[in-house]
C-alpha atoms as an extended CHARMM CRD file, in Angstrom:
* protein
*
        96  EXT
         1         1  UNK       CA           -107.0060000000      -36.7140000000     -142.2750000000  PROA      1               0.0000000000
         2         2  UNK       CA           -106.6110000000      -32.8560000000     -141.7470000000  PROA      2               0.0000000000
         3         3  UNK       CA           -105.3420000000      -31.4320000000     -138.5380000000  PROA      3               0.0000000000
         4         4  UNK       CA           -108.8260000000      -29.6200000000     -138.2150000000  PROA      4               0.0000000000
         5         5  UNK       CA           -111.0650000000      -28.9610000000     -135.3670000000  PROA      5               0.0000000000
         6         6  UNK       CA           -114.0870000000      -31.5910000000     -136.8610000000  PROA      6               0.0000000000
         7         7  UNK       CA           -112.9300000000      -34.9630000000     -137.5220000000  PROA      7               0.0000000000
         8         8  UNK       CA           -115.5530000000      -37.1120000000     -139.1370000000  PROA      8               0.0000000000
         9         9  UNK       CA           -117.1540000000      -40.3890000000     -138.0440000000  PROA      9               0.0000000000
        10        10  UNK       CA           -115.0070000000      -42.7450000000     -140.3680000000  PROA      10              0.0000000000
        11        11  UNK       CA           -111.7910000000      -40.5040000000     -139.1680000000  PROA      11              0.0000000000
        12        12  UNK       CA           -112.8710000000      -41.5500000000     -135.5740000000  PROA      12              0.0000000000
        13        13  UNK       CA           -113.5030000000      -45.0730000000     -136.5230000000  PROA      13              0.0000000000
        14        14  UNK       CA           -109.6470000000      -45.3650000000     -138.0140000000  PROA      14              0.0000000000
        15        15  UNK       CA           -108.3200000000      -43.5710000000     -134.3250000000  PROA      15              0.0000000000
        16        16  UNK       CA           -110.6270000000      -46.5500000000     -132.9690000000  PROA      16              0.0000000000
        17        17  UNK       CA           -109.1610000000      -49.3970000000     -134.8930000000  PROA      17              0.0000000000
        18        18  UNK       CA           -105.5200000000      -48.2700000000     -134.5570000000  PROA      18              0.0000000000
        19        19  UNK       CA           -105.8130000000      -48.0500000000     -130.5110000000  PROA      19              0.0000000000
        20        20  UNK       CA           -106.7700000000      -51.6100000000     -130.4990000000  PROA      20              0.0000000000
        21        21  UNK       CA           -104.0790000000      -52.5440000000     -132.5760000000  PROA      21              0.0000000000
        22        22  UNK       CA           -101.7850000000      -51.5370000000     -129.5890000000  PROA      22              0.0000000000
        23        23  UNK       CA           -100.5620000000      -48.2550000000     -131.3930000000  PROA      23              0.0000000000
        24        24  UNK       CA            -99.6420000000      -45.5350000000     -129.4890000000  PROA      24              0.0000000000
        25        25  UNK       CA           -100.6230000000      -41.7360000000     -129.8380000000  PROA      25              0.0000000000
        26        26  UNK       CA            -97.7400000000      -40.6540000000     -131.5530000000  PROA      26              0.0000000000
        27        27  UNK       CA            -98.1170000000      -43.6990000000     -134.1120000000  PROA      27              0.0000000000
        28        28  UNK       CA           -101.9270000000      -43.2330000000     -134.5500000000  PROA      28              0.0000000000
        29        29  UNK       CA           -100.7800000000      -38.8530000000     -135.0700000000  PROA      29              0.0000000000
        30        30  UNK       CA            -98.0360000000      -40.1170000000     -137.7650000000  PROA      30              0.0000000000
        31        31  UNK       CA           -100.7700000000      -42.5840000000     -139.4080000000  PROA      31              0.0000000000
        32        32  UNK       CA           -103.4660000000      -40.3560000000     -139.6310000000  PROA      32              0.0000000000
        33        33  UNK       CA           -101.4660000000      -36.9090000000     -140.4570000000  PROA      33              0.0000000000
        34        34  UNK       CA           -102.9650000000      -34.7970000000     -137.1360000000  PROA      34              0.0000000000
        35        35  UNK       CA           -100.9670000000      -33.4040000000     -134.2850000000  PROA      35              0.0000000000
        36        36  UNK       CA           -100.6090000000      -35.7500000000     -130.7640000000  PROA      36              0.0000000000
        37        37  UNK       CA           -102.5740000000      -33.2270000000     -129.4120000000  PROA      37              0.0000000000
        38        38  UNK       CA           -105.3820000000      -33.8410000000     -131.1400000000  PROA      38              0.0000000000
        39        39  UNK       CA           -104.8690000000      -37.7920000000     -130.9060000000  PROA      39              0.0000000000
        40        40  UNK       CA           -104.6840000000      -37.3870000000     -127.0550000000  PROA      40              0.0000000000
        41        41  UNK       CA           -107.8630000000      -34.9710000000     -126.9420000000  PROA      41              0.0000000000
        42        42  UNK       CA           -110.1990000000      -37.6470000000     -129.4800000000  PROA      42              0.0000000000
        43        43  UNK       CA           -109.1570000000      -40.5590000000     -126.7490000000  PROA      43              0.0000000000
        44        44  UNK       CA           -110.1180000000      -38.0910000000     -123.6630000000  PROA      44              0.0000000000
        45        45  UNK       CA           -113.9460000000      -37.4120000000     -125.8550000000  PROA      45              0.0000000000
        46        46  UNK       CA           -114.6100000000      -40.9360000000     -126.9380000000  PROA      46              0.0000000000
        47        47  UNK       CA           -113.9240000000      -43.2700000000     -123.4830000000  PROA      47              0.0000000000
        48        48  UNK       CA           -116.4980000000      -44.6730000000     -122.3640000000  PROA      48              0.0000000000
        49        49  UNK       CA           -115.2320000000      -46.4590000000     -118.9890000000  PROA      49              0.0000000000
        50        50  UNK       CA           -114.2450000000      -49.9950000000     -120.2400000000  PROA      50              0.0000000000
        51        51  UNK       CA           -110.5180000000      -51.4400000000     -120.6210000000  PROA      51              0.0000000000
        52        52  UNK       CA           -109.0070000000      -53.2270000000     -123.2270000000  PROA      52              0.0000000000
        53        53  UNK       CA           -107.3130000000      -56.7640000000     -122.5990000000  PROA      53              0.0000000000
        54        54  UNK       CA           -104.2470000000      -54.9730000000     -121.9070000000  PROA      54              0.0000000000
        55        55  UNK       CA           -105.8220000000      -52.9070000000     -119.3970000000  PROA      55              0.0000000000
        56        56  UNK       CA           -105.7400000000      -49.6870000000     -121.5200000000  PROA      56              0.0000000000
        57        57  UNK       CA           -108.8970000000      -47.3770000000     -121.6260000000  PROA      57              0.0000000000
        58        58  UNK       CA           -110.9890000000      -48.3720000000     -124.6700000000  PROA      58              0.0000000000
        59        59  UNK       CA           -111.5380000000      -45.4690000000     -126.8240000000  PROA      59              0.0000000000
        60        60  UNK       CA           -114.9200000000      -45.2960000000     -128.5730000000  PROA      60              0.0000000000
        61        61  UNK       CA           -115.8850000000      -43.7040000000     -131.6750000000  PROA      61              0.0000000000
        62        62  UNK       CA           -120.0540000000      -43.6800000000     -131.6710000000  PROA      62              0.0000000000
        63        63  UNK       CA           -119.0230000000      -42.0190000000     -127.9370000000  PROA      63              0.0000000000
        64        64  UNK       CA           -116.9510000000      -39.4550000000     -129.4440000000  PROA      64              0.0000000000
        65        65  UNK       CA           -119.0060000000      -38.9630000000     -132.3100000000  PROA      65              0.0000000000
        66        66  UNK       CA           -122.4660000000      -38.3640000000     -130.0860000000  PROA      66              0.0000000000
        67        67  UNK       CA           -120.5590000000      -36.2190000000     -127.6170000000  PROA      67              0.0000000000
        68        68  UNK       CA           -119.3080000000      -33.7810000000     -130.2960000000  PROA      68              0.0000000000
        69        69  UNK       CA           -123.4560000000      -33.7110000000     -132.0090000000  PROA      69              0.0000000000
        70        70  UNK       CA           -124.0670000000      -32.7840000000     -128.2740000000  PROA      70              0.0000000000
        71        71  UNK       CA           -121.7370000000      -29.9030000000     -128.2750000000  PROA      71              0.0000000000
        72        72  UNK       CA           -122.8390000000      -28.7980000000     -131.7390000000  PROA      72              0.0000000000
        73        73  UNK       CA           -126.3050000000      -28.9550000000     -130.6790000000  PROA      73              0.0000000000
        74        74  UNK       CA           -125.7160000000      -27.0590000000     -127.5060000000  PROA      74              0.0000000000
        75        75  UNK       CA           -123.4170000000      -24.4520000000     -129.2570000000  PROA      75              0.0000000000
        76        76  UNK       CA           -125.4830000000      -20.9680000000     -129.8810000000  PROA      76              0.0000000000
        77        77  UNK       CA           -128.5060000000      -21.7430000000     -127.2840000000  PROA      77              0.0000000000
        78        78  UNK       CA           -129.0200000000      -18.1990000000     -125.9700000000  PROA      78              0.0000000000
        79        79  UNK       CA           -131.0110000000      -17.2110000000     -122.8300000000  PROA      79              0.0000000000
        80        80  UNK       CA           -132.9280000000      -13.9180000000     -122.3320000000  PROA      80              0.0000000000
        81        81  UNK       CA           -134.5490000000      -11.6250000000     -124.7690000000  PROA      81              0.0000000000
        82        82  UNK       CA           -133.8400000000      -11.1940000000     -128.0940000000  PROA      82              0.0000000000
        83        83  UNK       CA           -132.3650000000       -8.2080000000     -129.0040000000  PROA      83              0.0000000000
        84        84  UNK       CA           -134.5040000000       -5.7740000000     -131.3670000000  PROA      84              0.0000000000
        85        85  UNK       CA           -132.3150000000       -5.8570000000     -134.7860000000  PROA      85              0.0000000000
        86        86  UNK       CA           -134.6150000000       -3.1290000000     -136.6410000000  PROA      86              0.0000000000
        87        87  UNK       CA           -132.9330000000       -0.4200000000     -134.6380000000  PROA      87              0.0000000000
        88        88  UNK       CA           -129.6140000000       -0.8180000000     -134.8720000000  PROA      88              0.0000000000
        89        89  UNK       CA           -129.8350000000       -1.2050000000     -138.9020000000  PROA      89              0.0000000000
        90        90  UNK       CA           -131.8810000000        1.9990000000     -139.5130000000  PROA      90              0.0000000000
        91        91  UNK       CA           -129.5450000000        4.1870000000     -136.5260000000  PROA      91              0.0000000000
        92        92  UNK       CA           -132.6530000000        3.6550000000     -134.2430000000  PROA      92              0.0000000000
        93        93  UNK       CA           -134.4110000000        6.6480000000     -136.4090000000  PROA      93              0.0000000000
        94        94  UNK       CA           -137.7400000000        4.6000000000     -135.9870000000  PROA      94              0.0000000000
        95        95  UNK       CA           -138.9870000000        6.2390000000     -132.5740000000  PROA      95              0.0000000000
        96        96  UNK       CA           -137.7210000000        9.7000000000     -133.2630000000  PROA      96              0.0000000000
């Protein structure tokens, strides 16, 4: 798994199964080849409230994996009016 900003559903799943194994951040970072950073920021995005038997905060992949879709989905939403393209190509020549 690539230290890269998108991890994938399956690379989620893995983070998943290792954290209820018991492993810690730094072992699920040397497992899956990305930085503890990253480990540490996928648990914040994918818990969803419940604990674990040994009181831990479950960490949830389908959460993750929806909250990122609603972050893609939001990304690029402008408000306002759309800018008029034609005259910045042609120098704005058109209303001379």
């Amino acid at each position: 798994m690539a230290d890269y900003a998108f991890r994938t559903l399956e690379d989620r799943q893995k983070i998943e199964k290792l954290w209820e194994d018991g492993r810690t951040p730094k072992e699920i970072s040397e497992t899956t080849g990305v930085s503890v950073h990253v480990v540490y920021k996928e648990m914040t995005r994918g818990q969803d409230g419940t604990r674990l038997p040994d009181q831990r905060l479950r960490y949830s992949a389908d959460v993750a994996q929806r909250r990122v879709q609603a972050s893609l989905e939001r990304r690029g939403k402008r408000t306002g009016q759309p800018t008029n393209m034609g005259a910045a190509v042609d120098g704005g020549t058109a209303n001379r």
